[in-house]
mmCIF file of C-alpha atoms in Angstrom:
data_model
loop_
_atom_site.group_PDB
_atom_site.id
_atom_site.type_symbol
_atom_site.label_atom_id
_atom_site.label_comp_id
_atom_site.label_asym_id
_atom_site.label_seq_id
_atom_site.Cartn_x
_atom_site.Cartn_y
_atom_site.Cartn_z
ATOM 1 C CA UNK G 54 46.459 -81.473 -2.506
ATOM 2 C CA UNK G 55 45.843 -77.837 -2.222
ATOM 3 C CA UNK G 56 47.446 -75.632 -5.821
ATOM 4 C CA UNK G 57 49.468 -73.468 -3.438
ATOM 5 C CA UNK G 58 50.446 -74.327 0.057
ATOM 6 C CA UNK G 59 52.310 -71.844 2.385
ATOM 7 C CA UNK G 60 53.276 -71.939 6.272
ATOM 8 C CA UNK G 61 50.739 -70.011 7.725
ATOM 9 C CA UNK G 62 52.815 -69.486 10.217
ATOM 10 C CA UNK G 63 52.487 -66.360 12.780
ATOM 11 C CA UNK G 64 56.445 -66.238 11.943
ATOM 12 C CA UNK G 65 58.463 -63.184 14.029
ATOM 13 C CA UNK G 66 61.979 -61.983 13.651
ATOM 14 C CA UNK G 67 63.334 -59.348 15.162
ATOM 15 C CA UNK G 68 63.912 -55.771 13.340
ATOM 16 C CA UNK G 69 66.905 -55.513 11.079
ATOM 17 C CA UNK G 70 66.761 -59.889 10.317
ATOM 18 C CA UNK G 71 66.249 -61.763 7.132
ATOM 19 C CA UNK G 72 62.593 -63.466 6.925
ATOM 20 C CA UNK G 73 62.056 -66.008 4.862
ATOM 21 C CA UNK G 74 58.681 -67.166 3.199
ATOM 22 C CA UNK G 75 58.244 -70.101 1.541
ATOM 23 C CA UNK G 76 55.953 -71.467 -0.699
ATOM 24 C CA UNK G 77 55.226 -74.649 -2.635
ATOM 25 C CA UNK G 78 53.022 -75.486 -5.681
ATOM 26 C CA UNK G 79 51.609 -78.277 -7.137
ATOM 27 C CA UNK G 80 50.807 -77.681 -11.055
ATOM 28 C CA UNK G 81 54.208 -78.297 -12.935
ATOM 29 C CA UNK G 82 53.370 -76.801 -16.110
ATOM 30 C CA UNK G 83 53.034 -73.497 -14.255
ATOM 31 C CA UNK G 84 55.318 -70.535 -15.736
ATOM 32 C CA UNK G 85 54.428 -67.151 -13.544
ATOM 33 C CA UNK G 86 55.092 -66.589 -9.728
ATOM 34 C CA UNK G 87 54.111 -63.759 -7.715
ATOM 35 C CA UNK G 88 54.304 -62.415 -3.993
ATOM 36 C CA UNK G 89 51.895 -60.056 -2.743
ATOM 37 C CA UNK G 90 51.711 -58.409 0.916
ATOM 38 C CA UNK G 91 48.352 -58.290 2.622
ATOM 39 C CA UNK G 92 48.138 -55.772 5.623
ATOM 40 C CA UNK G 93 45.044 -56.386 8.370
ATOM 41 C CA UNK G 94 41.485 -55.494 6.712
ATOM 42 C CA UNK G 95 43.868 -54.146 3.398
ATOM 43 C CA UNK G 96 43.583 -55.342 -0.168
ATOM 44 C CA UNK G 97 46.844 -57.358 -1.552
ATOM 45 C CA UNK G 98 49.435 -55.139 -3.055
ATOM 46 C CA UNK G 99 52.747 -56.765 -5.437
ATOM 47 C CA UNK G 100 56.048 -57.438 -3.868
ATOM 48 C CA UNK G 101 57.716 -59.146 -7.050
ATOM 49 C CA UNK G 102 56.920 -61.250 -9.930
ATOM 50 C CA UNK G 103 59.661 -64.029 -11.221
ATOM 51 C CA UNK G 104 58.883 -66.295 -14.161
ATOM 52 C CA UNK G 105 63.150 -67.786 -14.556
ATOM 53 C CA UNK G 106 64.708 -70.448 -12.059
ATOM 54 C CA UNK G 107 66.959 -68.460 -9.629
ATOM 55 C CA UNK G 108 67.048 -65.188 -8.100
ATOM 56 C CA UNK G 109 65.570 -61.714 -8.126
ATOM 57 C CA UNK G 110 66.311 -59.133 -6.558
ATOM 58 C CA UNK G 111 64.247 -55.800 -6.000
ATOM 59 C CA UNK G 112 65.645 -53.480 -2.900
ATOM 60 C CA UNK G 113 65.789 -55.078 0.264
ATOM 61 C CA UNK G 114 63.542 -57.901 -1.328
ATOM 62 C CA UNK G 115 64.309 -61.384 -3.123
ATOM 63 C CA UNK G 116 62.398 -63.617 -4.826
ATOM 64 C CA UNK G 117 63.825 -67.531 -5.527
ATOM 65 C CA UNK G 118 62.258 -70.026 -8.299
ATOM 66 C CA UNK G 119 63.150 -73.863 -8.242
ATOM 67 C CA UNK G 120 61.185 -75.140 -10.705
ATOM 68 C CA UNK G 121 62.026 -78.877 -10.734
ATOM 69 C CA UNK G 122 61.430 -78.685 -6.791
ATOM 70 C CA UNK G 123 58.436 -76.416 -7.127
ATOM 71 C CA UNK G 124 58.981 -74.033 -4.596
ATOM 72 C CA UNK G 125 59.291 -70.376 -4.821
ATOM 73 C CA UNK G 126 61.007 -68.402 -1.588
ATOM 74 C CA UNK G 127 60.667 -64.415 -0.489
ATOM 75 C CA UNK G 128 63.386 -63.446 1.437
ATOM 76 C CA UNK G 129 63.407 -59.782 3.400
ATOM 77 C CA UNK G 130 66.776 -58.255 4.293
ATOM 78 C CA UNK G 131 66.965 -55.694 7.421
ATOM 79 C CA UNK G 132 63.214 -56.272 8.291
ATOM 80 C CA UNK G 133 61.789 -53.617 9.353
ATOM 81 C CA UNK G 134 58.551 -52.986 11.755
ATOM 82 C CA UNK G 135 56.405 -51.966 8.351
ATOM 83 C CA UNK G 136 56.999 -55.615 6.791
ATOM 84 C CA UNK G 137 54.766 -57.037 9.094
ATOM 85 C CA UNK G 138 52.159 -57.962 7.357
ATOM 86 C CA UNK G 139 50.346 -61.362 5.181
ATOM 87 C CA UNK G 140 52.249 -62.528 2.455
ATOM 88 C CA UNK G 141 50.570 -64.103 -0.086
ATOM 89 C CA UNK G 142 52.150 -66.431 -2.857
ATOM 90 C CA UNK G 143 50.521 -66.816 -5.983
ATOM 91 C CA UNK G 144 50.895 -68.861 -9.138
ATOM 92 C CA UNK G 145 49.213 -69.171 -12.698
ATOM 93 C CA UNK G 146 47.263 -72.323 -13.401
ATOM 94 C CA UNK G 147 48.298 -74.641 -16.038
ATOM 95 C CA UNK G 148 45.657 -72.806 -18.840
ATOM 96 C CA UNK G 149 47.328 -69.228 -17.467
ATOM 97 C CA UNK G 150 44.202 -67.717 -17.209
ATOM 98 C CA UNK G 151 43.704 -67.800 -13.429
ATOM 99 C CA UNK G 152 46.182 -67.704 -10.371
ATOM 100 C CA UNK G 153 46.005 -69.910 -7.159
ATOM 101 C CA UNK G 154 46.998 -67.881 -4.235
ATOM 102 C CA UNK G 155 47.991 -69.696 -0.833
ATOM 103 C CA UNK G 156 46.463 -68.675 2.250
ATOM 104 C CA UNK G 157 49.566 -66.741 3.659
ATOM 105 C CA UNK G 158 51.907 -66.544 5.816
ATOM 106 C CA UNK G 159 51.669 -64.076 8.689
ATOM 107 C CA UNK G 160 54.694 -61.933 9.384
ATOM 108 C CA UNK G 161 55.532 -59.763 12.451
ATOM 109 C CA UNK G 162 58.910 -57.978 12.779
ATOM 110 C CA UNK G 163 59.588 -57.043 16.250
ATOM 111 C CA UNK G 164 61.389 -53.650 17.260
ATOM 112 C CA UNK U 80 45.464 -40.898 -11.014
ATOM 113 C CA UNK U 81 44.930 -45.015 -12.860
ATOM 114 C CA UNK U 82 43.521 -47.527 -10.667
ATOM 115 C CA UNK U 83 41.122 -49.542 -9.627
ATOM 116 C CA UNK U 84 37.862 -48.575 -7.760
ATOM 117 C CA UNK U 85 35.468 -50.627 -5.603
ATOM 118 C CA UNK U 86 32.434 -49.192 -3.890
ATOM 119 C CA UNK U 87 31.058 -49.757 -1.242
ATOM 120 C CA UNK U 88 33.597 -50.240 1.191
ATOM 121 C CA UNK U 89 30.866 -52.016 3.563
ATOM 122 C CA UNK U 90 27.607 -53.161 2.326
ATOM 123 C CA UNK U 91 25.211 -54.922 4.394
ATOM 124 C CA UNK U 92 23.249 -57.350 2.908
ATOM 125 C CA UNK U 93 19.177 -58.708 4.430
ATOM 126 C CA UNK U 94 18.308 -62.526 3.724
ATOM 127 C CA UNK U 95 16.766 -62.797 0.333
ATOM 128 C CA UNK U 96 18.370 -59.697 -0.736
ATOM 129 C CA UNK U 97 20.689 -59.122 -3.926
ATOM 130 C CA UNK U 98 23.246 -56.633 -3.531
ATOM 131 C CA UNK U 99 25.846 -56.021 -6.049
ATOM 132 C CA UNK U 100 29.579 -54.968 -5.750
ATOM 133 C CA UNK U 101 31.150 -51.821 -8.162
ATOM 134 C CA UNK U 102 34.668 -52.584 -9.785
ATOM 135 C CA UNK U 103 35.918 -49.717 -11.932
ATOM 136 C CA UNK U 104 39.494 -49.504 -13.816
ATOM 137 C CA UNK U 105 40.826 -47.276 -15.503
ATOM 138 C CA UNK U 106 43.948 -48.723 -16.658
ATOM 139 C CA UNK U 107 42.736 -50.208 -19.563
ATOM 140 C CA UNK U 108 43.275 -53.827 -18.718
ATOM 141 C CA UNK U 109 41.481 -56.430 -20.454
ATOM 142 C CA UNK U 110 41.359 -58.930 -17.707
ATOM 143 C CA UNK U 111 39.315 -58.843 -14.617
ATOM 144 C CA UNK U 112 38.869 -60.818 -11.920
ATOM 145 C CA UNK U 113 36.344 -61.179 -8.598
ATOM 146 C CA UNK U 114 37.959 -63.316 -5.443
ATOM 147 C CA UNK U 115 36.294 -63.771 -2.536
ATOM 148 C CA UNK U 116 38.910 -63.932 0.747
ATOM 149 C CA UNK U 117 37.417 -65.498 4.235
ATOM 150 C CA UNK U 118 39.470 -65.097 7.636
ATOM 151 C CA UNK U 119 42.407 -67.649 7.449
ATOM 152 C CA UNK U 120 41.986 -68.542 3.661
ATOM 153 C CA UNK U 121 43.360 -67.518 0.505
ATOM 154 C CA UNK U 122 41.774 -65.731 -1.813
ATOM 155 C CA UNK U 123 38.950 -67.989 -3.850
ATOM 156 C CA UNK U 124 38.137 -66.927 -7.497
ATOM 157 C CA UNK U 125 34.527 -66.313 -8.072
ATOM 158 C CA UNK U 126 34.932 -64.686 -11.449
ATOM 159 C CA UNK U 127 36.876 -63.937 -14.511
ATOM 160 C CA UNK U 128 36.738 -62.355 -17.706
ATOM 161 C CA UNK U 129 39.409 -61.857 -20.368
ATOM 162 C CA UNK U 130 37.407 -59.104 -22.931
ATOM 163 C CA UNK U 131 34.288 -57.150 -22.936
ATOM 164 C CA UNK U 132 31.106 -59.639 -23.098
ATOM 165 C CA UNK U 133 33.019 -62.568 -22.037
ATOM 166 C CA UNK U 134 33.467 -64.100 -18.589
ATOM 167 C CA UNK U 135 34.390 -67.413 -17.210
ATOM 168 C CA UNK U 136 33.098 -69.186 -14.026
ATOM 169 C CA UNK U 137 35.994 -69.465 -11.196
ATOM 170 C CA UNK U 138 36.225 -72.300 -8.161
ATOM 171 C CA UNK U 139 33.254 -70.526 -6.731
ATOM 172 C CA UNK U 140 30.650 -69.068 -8.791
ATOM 173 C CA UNK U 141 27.864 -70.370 -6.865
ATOM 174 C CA UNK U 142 25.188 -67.908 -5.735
ATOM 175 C CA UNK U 143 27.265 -64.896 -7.815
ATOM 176 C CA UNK U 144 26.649 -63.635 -11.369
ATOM 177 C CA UNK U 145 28.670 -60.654 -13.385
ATOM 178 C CA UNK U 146 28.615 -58.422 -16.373
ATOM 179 C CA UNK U 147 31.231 -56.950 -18.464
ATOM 180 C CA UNK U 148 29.066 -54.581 -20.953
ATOM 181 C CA UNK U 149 32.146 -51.927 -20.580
ATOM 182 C CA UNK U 150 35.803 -52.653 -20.438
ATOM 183 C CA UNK U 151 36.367 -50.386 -17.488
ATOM 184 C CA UNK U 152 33.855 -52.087 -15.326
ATOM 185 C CA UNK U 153 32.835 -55.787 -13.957
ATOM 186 C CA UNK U 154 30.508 -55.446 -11.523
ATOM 187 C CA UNK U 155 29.732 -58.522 -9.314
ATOM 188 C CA UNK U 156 25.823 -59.488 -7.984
ATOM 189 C CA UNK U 157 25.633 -61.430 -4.949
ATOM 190 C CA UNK U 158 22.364 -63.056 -5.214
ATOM 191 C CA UNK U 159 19.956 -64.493 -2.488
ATOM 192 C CA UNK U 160 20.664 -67.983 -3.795
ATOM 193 C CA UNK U 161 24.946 -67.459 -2.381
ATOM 194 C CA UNK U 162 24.084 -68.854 1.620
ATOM 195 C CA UNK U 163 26.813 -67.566 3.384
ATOM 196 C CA UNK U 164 27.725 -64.237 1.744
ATOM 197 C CA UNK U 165 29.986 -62.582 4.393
ATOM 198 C CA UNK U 166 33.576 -61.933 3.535
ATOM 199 C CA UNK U 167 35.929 -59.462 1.852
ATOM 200 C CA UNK U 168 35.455 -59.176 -1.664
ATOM 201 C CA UNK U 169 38.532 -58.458 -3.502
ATOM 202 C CA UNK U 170 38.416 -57.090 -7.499
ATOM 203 C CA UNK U 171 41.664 -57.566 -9.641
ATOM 204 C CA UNK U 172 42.376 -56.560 -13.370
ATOM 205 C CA UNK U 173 45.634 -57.129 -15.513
ATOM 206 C CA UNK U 174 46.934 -56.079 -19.116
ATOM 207 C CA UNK U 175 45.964 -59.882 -20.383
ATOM 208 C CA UNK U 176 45.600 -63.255 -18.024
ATOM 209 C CA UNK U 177 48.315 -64.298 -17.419
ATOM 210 C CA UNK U 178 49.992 -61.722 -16.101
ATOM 211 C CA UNK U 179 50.223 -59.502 -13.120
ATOM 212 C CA UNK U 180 47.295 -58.626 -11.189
ATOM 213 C CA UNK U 181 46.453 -55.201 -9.500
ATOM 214 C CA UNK U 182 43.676 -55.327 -7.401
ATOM 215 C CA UNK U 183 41.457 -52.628 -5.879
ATOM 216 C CA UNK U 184 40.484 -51.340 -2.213
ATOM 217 C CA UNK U 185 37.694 -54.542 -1.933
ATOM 218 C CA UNK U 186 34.147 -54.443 -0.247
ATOM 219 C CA UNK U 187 33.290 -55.855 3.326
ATOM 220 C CA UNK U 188 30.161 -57.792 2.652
ATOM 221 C CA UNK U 189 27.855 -58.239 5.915
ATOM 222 C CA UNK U 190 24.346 -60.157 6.799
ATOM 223 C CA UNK U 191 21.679 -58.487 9.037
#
């Protein structure tokens, strides 16, 4: 069983939807979540970070933790065009000192 | 402006060769971090280290080897032993592990 396991998807919606990204992991001990977008040939940048069960919300982005189900969500209000992109969910190992990031999920927004 | 560096964007690498990948930062992070990412596949952690003179092997250390002599900089050898070399190298630092990682431009590593 793979750390981190995301849809890879491709997943489209069309401009102005919600896109959700989903994303499950398998080390229970784990205490720090992160979502990163990856555009083509680009280096990962941060979306959010969420360490407490439930929601956060940054802008038109939102970041869920269930912790007993292990599975941390990014949802994207009013998608736009520029969202299209990788997004890549990571999480800390059980020592903290290194993250396991999933392989992505591949996002395209259509006008 | 703070950041992180990585030079050189492409490198292109002849069989039996070493080459070796630049990661600057000048953010004064503690932590830094090499991942290697392949088409389709997450990002793989070669190499870590948490302070100056100190580094710890990742999933796939393999063929690599690194240096932290200076905080700012961890640069990454890719020697003749790693077989199949070509990818995206991707270098990350943060405040401490365990928290958030920034990471910098990466290098596109080819074979002639």
């Amino acid at each position: 069983q793979k750390e981190v396991e995301q849809n890879s998807g491709p997943l489209s919606v069309p401009e102005g939807a919600i896109a959700s990204l989903n994303c499950t992991y398998s080390d229970r001990v784990s205490q720090s979540f992160f979502w990163y977008r990856q555009y083509s040939g680009k280096s990962p940048e941060l979306i959010m970070s969420i360490y407490s069960n439930g929601d956060k919300e940054d802008g038109r982005f939102t970041a869920q933790l269930n912790k007993a189900s292990q599975y941390v969500s990014l949802l994207i209000r009013d998608s736009q065009p520029s969202d299209s992109a990788t997004y890549l969910c990571a999480v800390n190992s059980h020592t903290g000192n290194q993250f396991y990031f999933g392989t992505g999920t591949s996002l395209t927004v259509i006008p | 402006d703070g950041g992180i560096t990585q030079s050189p964007k492409y490198l292109f690498r002849k069989e039996g060769q070493n080459v070796t990948l630049s990661c600057e930062q000048n953010l004064n992070h503690d932590a830094m971090y090499w991942y290697r990412q392949d088409p389709g596949q997450g990002l793989r952690l070669i190499y870590y280290s948490q302070i100056v003179n100190d580094f710890q092997k990742g999933d796939i250390a393999e063929g690599y080897s690194v240096s932290r002599e200076k905080k700012e900089s961890f640069p990454l050898t890719v020697t003749s032993a790693q077989k199949n070399p070509t990818a995206f190298y991707l270098c990350a630092s943060s405040p401490r592990t365990r928290e958030t990682q920034y990471f910098g431009p990466g290098t596109r590593l080819l074979v002639l």
